[in-house]
Amino acid sequence: MPHYGDYQNAIYFAGLSGVVPKVPVDFATLAARATAAMPASVRDYVQGGCGDEYTQDHNAAAFRHWGMVPRMMVDCSTRDLSIDLFGLRLPSPIFMAPIGVTGLMTPDGHGDLAAARAAAATRVPLVASTLSNDPLEDVAQAMGDTPGFFQLYTPKDRDLAASLVSRAEAAGYKGIVVTLDTWVTGWRPRDLNTGNFPQLRGHVLTNYFSDPVFRRLLQTPPEQDPAAAVRSWAATFGKVLTWDDMPWLRSLTKLPLILKGICHPDDARRAIDTGADAIYCSNHGGRQANGGIAAIDMLPGVVAAAGDTPVLFDSGVRSGSDVVKALALGATAVGIGRPYSYGLALDGAAGAAHVLRCILAEADLLMAVNGYPDLAAVRAAGASRSA
């Protein structure tokens, strides 16, 4: 049977005919190429972190302190990277994390649709952001048969929140991911130095401008007065959520409810006790708060507290080996962020799909070489912190 690692064979055989990958296979070269390709305003927003970006950089660097011990004389000629999540059988343990300016990552301004097409091509689920250049319904349709999830930035207006969630349900999304740490944006010097905030310039607000509840908040349709619509968006964006809001959040949907931004074991336990179906361990890639602990270092404590509840994870994931380490530390599924975004910048849907295939190939080959035929073996082996 084919394995994700077979992707390297396709690349090598193509090389015999002088064909090399259009998009790099390693993160460092990918980032450098994408940096040169992106407009400055998009580049700074995508690459920028909070403060001096220590936490952002530490998220990625901290993976190097975790290692796994190879096991020999294990038959890994057949490998299985599939997972079960919310009753879904997914062929791989990765997903595309929500990114608020995905729509701007392609020159045509439809990066959300390109990401969805990459999901369809790879069977890697996409967590579609509330902040989108295309309606969430169109994004869901572009994913085809690949499951998708909808990420909610909870607005202050409860009817608007209910409308967005209801639309996501009707569109066929399989779960609602509520981001907890972005009711206000963190201090991001790259954007502040140029006075650039894409949403205030009218970008990635299509889900709001197309929503009937949001439109009722306006005196004039956004097509006629976009500046007023942006001001209304700014006024309603960012509800401060507390544990007292959990019954209301839970009442919005029968879909799995996933709370994103959980890093403390006590918060994980409380989330589960109040109705969450999954924990999403993430520090927003270091974009929202600086000076914190690397997300991968907080993952084991969250997993222990979560018990049998699924734990999704992102922040600092740059490679297939990072994915395997996060799985070894107990993550149920691992989110890919900047890498697929860079793939979009370089070659649209095909570029993002290539990046995802490269990450899966590296993960698959690491498992093969280290003697882990499936994810149960990865989790049984675990990972150790070396320094």
Coordinates of C-alpha atoms in Angstrom, one line a residue:
M1 CA 0.0 0.0 0.0
P2 CA 1.2 3.6 -0.6
H3 CA 2.7 5.6 2.2
Y4 CA 3.1 9.3 2.7
G5 CA 6.9 8.7 2.5
D6 CA 6.6 7.6 -1.1
Y7 CA 6.3 11.3 -2.0
Q8 CA 10.1 11.5 -1.8
N9 CA 10.3 8.8 -4.5
A10 CA 8.2 10.8 -6.8
I11 CA 10.5 13.8 -6.3
Y12 CA 13.6 11.8 -6.9
F13 CA 12.3 10.1 -10.0
A14 CA 11.1 13.5 -11.4
G15 CA 14.7 14.7 -10.8
L16 CA 15.9 12.2 -13.3
S17 CA 14.2 14.2 -15.9
G18 CA 15.5 17.5 -14.6
V19 CA 12.3 18.4 -12.8
V20 CA 12.7 19.8 -9.3
P21 CA 10.0 20.9 -6.8
K22 CA 8.5 24.2 -7.6
V23 CA 8.1 24.8 -3.9
P24 CA 10.9 24.0 -1.4
V25 CA 10.6 20.9 0.8
D26 CA 12.3 22.3 3.9
F27 CA 10.9 25.1 6.1
A28 CA 14.0 27.4 6.0
T29 CA 14.1 27.6 2.2
L30 CA 10.3 27.7 2.0
A31 CA 10.2 30.7 4.4
A32 CA 12.9 32.6 2.6
R33 CA 11.2 32.1 -0.8
A34 CA 7.8 33.1 0.6
T35 CA 9.3 36.1 2.3
A36 CA 10.5 37.4 -1.1
A37 CA 7.2 36.6 -2.8
M38 CA 4.7 38.2 -0.3
P39 CA 3.8 41.9 -0.3
A40 CA 5.3 43.6 2.7
S41 CA 2.1 44.2 4.5
V42 CA 1.0 40.6 4.2
R43 CA 4.6 39.4 5.1
D44 CA 4.7 41.4 8.3
Y45 CA 1.3 40.3 9.4
V46 CA 1.9 36.6 8.7
Q47 CA 5.5 36.5 10.1
G48 CA 5.1 38.9 13.0
G49 CA 4.8 37.9 16.6
C50 CA 4.1 39.7 19.8
G51 CA 6.8 41.9 21.4
D52 CA 10.3 41.0 20.5
E53 CA 8.9 37.6 19.2
Y54 CA 10.8 35.6 21.8
T55 CA 7.8 33.3 22.4
Q56 CA 7.2 32.9 18.7
D57 CA 10.8 31.8 18.0
H58 CA 10.9 29.7 21.2
N59 CA 7.9 27.8 20.1
A60 CA 9.8 26.4 17.2
A61 CA 13.2 26.1 18.8
A62 CA 11.8 24.1 21.8
F63 CA 11.0 21.1 19.6
R64 CA 14.8 20.6 19.4
H65 CA 14.9 19.8 23.2
W66 CA 12.5 16.9 22.8
G67 CA 13.8 13.6 21.4
M68 CA 12.7 10.1 20.7
V69 CA 14.6 6.9 21.1
P70 CA 14.8 4.7 17.9
R71 CA 13.8 1.1 18.2
M72 CA 15.4 -1.5 15.8
M73 CA 14.3 -4.8 14.4
V74 CA 10.7 -3.7 14.1
D75 CA 8.7 -4.4 10.9
C76 CA 7.6 -0.9 9.7
S77 CA 7.1 -1.9 6.1
T78 CA 3.4 -1.0 6.7
R79 CA 2.6 2.2 8.5
D80 CA -0.6 3.7 9.7
L81 CA -0.9 7.4 10.5
S82 CA -4.7 7.5 10.7
I83 CA -6.6 8.9 13.7
D84 CA -10.2 8.9 15.0
L85 CA -11.6 12.3 15.9
F86 CA -15.2 13.1 16.8
G87 CA -16.3 9.9 15.0
L88 CA -14.3 10.8 11.9
R89 CA -11.7 8.4 10.6
L90 CA -9.0 10.7 9.2
P91 CA -6.1 9.4 7.1
S92 CA -3.4 11.5 8.9
P93 CA -2.9 13.3 12.2
I94 CA -2.4 16.8 10.9
F95 CA -4.8 19.6 10.1
M96 CA -4.5 23.1 8.7
A97 CA -4.7 25.6 11.6
P98 CA -6.8 28.7 11.2
I99 CA -5.0 31.8 9.9
G100 CA -6.8 35.1 9.7
V101 CA -5.2 36.4 6.5
T102 CA -5.2 33.2 4.5
G103 CA -7.4 35.0 1.9
L104 CA -4.5 37.4 1.2
M105 CA -1.9 34.7 0.7
T106 CA -2.7 34.3 -3.0
P107 CA -2.6 37.2 -5.6
D108 CA -6.2 36.7 -6.5
G109 CA -7.4 37.4 -2.9
H110 CA -9.0 33.9 -2.6
G111 CA -6.4 32.2 -0.5
D112 CA -9.2 30.7 1.6
L113 CA -10.5 28.8 -1.4
A114 CA -7.0 27.7 -2.3
A115 CA -6.4 26.4 1.2
A116 CA -9.7 24.5 1.0
R117 CA -8.7 23.0 -2.4
A118 CA -5.4 21.9 -0.8
A119 CA -7.5 20.2 1.9
A120 CA -9.5 18.4 -0.7
A121 CA -6.3 17.3 -2.5
T122 CA -4.6 16.0 0.5
R123 CA -7.5 14.9 2.8
V124 CA -6.0 17.1 5.5
P125 CA -8.8 19.0 7.3
L126 CA -8.9 22.8 7.3
V127 CA -9.9 24.8 10.3
A128 CA -11.5 27.8 8.4
S129 CA -11.1 31.1 10.1
T130 CA -13.9 33.5 10.8
L131 CA -11.6 36.1 9.2
S132 CA -11.9 35.2 5.5
N133 CA -12.1 36.7 2.1
D134 CA -14.6 34.2 1.0
P135 CA -17.9 33.1 2.7
L136 CA -17.5 30.1 5.0
E137 CA -20.1 28.3 2.8
D138 CA -17.9 28.6 -0.3
V139 CA -14.8 27.5 1.7
A140 CA -16.7 24.4 2.9
Q141 CA -17.8 23.5 -0.6
A142 CA -14.2 23.8 -1.9
M143 CA -13.1 21.2 0.6
G144 CA -15.1 18.5 -1.2
D145 CA -15.4 15.4 0.9
T146 CA -12.6 16.4 3.3
P147 CA -13.9 17.3 6.7
G148 CA -13.6 20.9 7.8
F149 CA -13.9 22.8 11.1
F150 CA -15.0 26.4 11.7
Q151 CA -13.0 28.7 13.9
L152 CA -15.0 31.3 15.8
Y153 CA -13.8 34.6 17.0
T154 CA -16.7 35.2 19.3
P155 CA -18.3 38.6 18.6
K156 CA -19.8 40.7 21.4
D157 CA -23.2 40.4 19.7
R158 CA -24.6 37.1 20.8
D159 CA -27.1 36.9 17.9
L160 CA -24.2 37.4 15.5
A161 CA -22.2 34.6 17.2
A162 CA -25.2 32.3 16.9
S163 CA -25.7 33.2 13.2
L164 CA -22.0 32.4 12.4
V165 CA -22.2 29.0 14.2
S166 CA -25.6 28.2 12.5
R167 CA -24.1 28.9 9.1
A168 CA -21.1 26.7 9.8
E169 CA -23.4 23.9 10.9
A170 CA -25.5 24.3 7.7
A171 CA -22.4 24.4 5.5
G172 CA -21.3 21.0 6.8
Y173 CA -18.4 21.8 9.2
K174 CA -17.7 19.1 11.7
G175 CA -16.8 21.1 14.7
I176 CA -16.6 24.6 16.1
V177 CA -13.2 25.9 17.3
V178 CA -13.6 28.8 19.7
T179 CA -10.4 30.9 20.0
L180 CA -10.1 32.2 23.6
D181 CA -7.1 34.5 23.5
T182 CA -8.0 37.1 20.8
W183 CA -10.7 39.3 22.2
V184 CA -8.0 41.9 21.9
T185 CA -4.9 41.7 19.7
G186 CA -1.4 41.4 21.2
W187 CA 1.3 44.0 20.8
R188 CA 2.8 43.3 17.3
P189 CA 5.6 45.7 16.4
R190 CA 5.9 44.7 12.8
D191 CA 2.4 45.8 12.1
L192 CA 2.5 48.8 14.4
N193 CA 5.6 50.2 12.8
T194 CA 3.7 50.5 9.5
G195 CA 0.2 51.2 11.0
N196 CA -1.1 48.1 9.2
F197 CA -4.1 46.1 10.4
P198 CA -5.7 44.3 7.4
Q199 CA -9.2 44.0 8.9
L200 CA -9.4 47.8 9.4
R201 CA -8.6 48.1 5.7
G202 CA -11.6 46.0 4.9
H203 CA -9.8 42.7 4.3
V204 CA -11.0 39.2 5.4
L205 CA -14.3 40.4 6.7
T206 CA -16.5 38.6 4.2
N207 CA -18.1 36.3 6.7
Y208 CA -19.4 39.4 8.6
F209 CA -20.4 41.4 5.6
S210 CA -22.4 38.4 4.2
D211 CA -24.1 37.6 7.5
P212 CA -27.7 38.7 7.8
V213 CA -27.4 39.5 11.5
F214 CA -24.3 41.7 11.0
R215 CA -26.0 43.4 8.1
R216 CA -28.9 44.3 10.3
L217 CA -26.5 46.1 12.6
L218 CA -25.6 48.5 9.8
Q219 CA -27.5 51.6 8.7
T220 CA -26.0 51.2 5.2
P221 CA -25.0 48.0 3.4
P222 CA -21.3 47.3 3.4
E223 CA -21.3 47.5 -0.4
Q224 CA -22.3 51.2 -0.2
D225 CA -20.3 52.2 2.9
P226 CA -17.5 49.8 3.5
A227 CA -15.8 52.1 6.0
A228 CA -18.8 52.2 8.2
A229 CA -19.1 48.5 8.0
V230 CA -15.5 48.1 9.1
R231 CA -16.2 50.4 12.1
S232 CA -19.2 48.3 13.0
W233 CA -17.0 45.1 12.8
A234 CA -14.4 46.7 15.1
A235 CA -17.1 47.6 17.6
T236 CA -18.5 44.0 17.8
F237 CA -15.3 42.0 17.4
G238 CA -13.9 40.4 20.5
K239 CA -16.2 39.2 23.3
V240 CA -14.4 38.6 26.6
L241 CA -15.2 35.0 27.4
T242 CA -15.3 33.6 30.9
W243 CA -16.3 30.2 32.3
D244 CA -19.7 31.6 32.9
D245 CA -20.2 31.8 29.1
M246 CA -19.7 28.1 28.6
P247 CA -23.4 27.1 28.9
W248 CA -24.2 29.7 26.3
L249 CA -21.4 28.6 24.0
R250 CA -22.4 25.0 24.5
S251 CA -26.0 25.9 23.6
L252 CA -25.0 27.3 20.2
T253 CA -24.3 24.0 18.6
K254 CA -24.6 20.2 18.8
L255 CA -21.3 20.0 16.9
P256 CA -18.1 19.2 18.8
L257 CA -17.0 22.3 20.7
I258 CA -13.2 22.8 20.8
L259 CA -11.6 25.4 23.0
K260 CA -8.4 26.9 21.5
G261 CA -5.7 28.5 23.6
I262 CA -5.8 26.1 26.6
C263 CA -2.3 25.8 28.1
H264 CA -2.9 25.2 31.8
P265 CA -4.0 21.8 33.1
D266 CA -6.6 23.4 35.4
D267 CA -8.1 25.1 32.4
A268 CA -8.2 21.9 30.5
R269 CA -10.1 20.2 33.3
R270 CA -12.5 23.0 33.7
A271 CA -13.2 23.2 30.0
I272 CA -14.1 19.5 29.9
D273 CA -16.2 19.8 33.0
T274 CA -18.2 22.7 31.5
G275 CA -18.9 20.9 28.2
A276 CA -15.9 21.1 25.8
D277 CA -15.5 18.1 23.5
A278 CA -11.8 18.8 22.9
I279 CA -8.9 20.9 24.1
Y280 CA -6.8 22.9 21.6
C281 CA -3.4 23.5 23.3
S282 CA -1.9 26.6 21.6
N283 CA -0.3 29.9 22.5
H284 CA -1.4 31.3 19.1
G285 CA 2.1 30.8 17.8
G286 CA 3.5 33.6 20.0
R287 CA 1.4 36.2 18.2
Q288 CA -0.8 37.2 21.1
A289 CA 1.4 37.1 24.2
N290 CA 5.2 37.3 24.6
G291 CA 7.4 35.9 27.3
G292 CA 5.6 32.7 27.7
I293 CA 6.6 29.0 27.8
A294 CA 6.9 27.2 24.5
A295 CA 3.6 25.5 23.6
I296 CA 5.2 22.1 23.1
D297 CA 6.5 22.3 26.7
M298 CA 3.0 22.8 28.0
L299 CA 1.4 20.1 26.0
P300 CA 2.2 17.1 28.3
G301 CA 0.5 18.7 31.3
V302 CA -2.6 19.5 29.2
V303 CA -2.7 16.0 27.9
A304 CA -2.5 14.5 31.4
A305 CA -5.3 16.7 32.6
A306 CA -7.5 16.0 29.5
G307 CA -7.6 12.3 30.1
D308 CA -9.6 10.6 27.3
T309 CA -10.6 14.0 25.8
P310 CA -8.9 14.7 22.5
V311 CA -6.1 17.3 22.5
L312 CA -5.4 19.3 19.4
F313 CA -2.1 21.2 19.3
D314 CA -0.3 23.9 17.3
S315 CA 2.4 26.5 17.7
G316 CA 5.9 26.2 16.3
V317 CA 5.3 23.2 14.1
R318 CA 7.6 23.4 11.2
S319 CA 8.3 19.8 10.1
G320 CA 7.2 16.2 10.1
S321 CA 9.5 15.5 13.0
D322 CA 7.8 18.2 15.0
V323 CA 4.5 16.5 14.2
V324 CA 5.7 13.1 15.5
K325 CA 7.1 14.6 18.7
A326 CA 3.8 16.4 19.4
L327 CA 2.0 13.1 18.8
A328 CA 4.5 11.3 21.1
L329 CA 3.7 13.8 23.8
G330 CA 0.0 13.0 23.6
A331 CA -1.6 15.3 21.0
T332 CA -4.4 13.7 19.1
A333 CA -3.9 15.9 16.0
V334 CA -1.3 18.5 15.1
G335 CA -2.0 21.8 13.4
I336 CA 0.2 23.2 10.6
G337 CA 0.2 27.0 10.3
R338 CA 2.8 29.1 8.6
P339 CA 4.2 26.3 6.4
Y340 CA 1.0 25.8 4.5
S341 CA 0.5 29.6 4.4
Y342 CA 3.9 30.0 2.7
G343 CA 3.0 27.2 0.3
L344 CA -0.1 29.3 -0.7
A345 CA 2.1 32.3 -1.2
L346 CA 4.4 30.5 -3.7
D347 CA 1.9 28.3 -5.6
G348 CA -1.6 28.6 -4.4
A349 CA -3.5 25.4 -3.6
A350 CA -0.8 23.2 -5.2
G351 CA 1.9 24.9 -3.1
A352 CA 0.0 24.3 0.1
A353 CA -0.8 20.7 -0.8
H354 CA 2.9 20.1 -1.6
V355 CA 3.9 21.5 1.8
L356 CA 1.4 19.2 3.6
R357 CA 2.6 16.2 1.6
C358 CA 6.2 17.0 2.5
I359 CA 5.4 17.3 6.2
L360 CA 3.5 14.0 6.1
A361 CA 6.3 12.3 4.2
E362 CA 8.9 13.4 6.8
A363 CA 6.7 12.2 9.6
D364 CA 6.0 8.9 7.9
L365 CA 9.7 8.3 7.2
L366 CA 10.7 9.2 10.7
M367 CA 8.3 6.6 12.0
A368 CA 9.6 4.0 9.5
V369 CA 13.3 4.6 10.4
N370 CA 12.7 4.8 14.2
G371 CA 10.6 1.6 14.4
Y372 CA 7.1 3.1 15.0
P373 CA 4.6 1.4 12.6
D374 CA 1.6 3.3 13.9
L375 CA 0.7 6.2 16.1
A376 CA 0.0 3.9 19.0
A377 CA 3.6 2.9 18.9
V378 CA 4.7 6.6 18.7
R379 CA 2.6 7.4 21.8
A380 CA 3.9 4.4 23.6
A381 CA 7.5 5.4 22.9
G382 CA 6.8 9.0 24.1
A383 CA 9.4 11.8 23.9
S384 CA 12.0 12.9 26.4
R385 CA 13.3 16.4 27.1
S386 CA 17.0 16.3 26.7
A387 CA 17.9 19.8 27.9

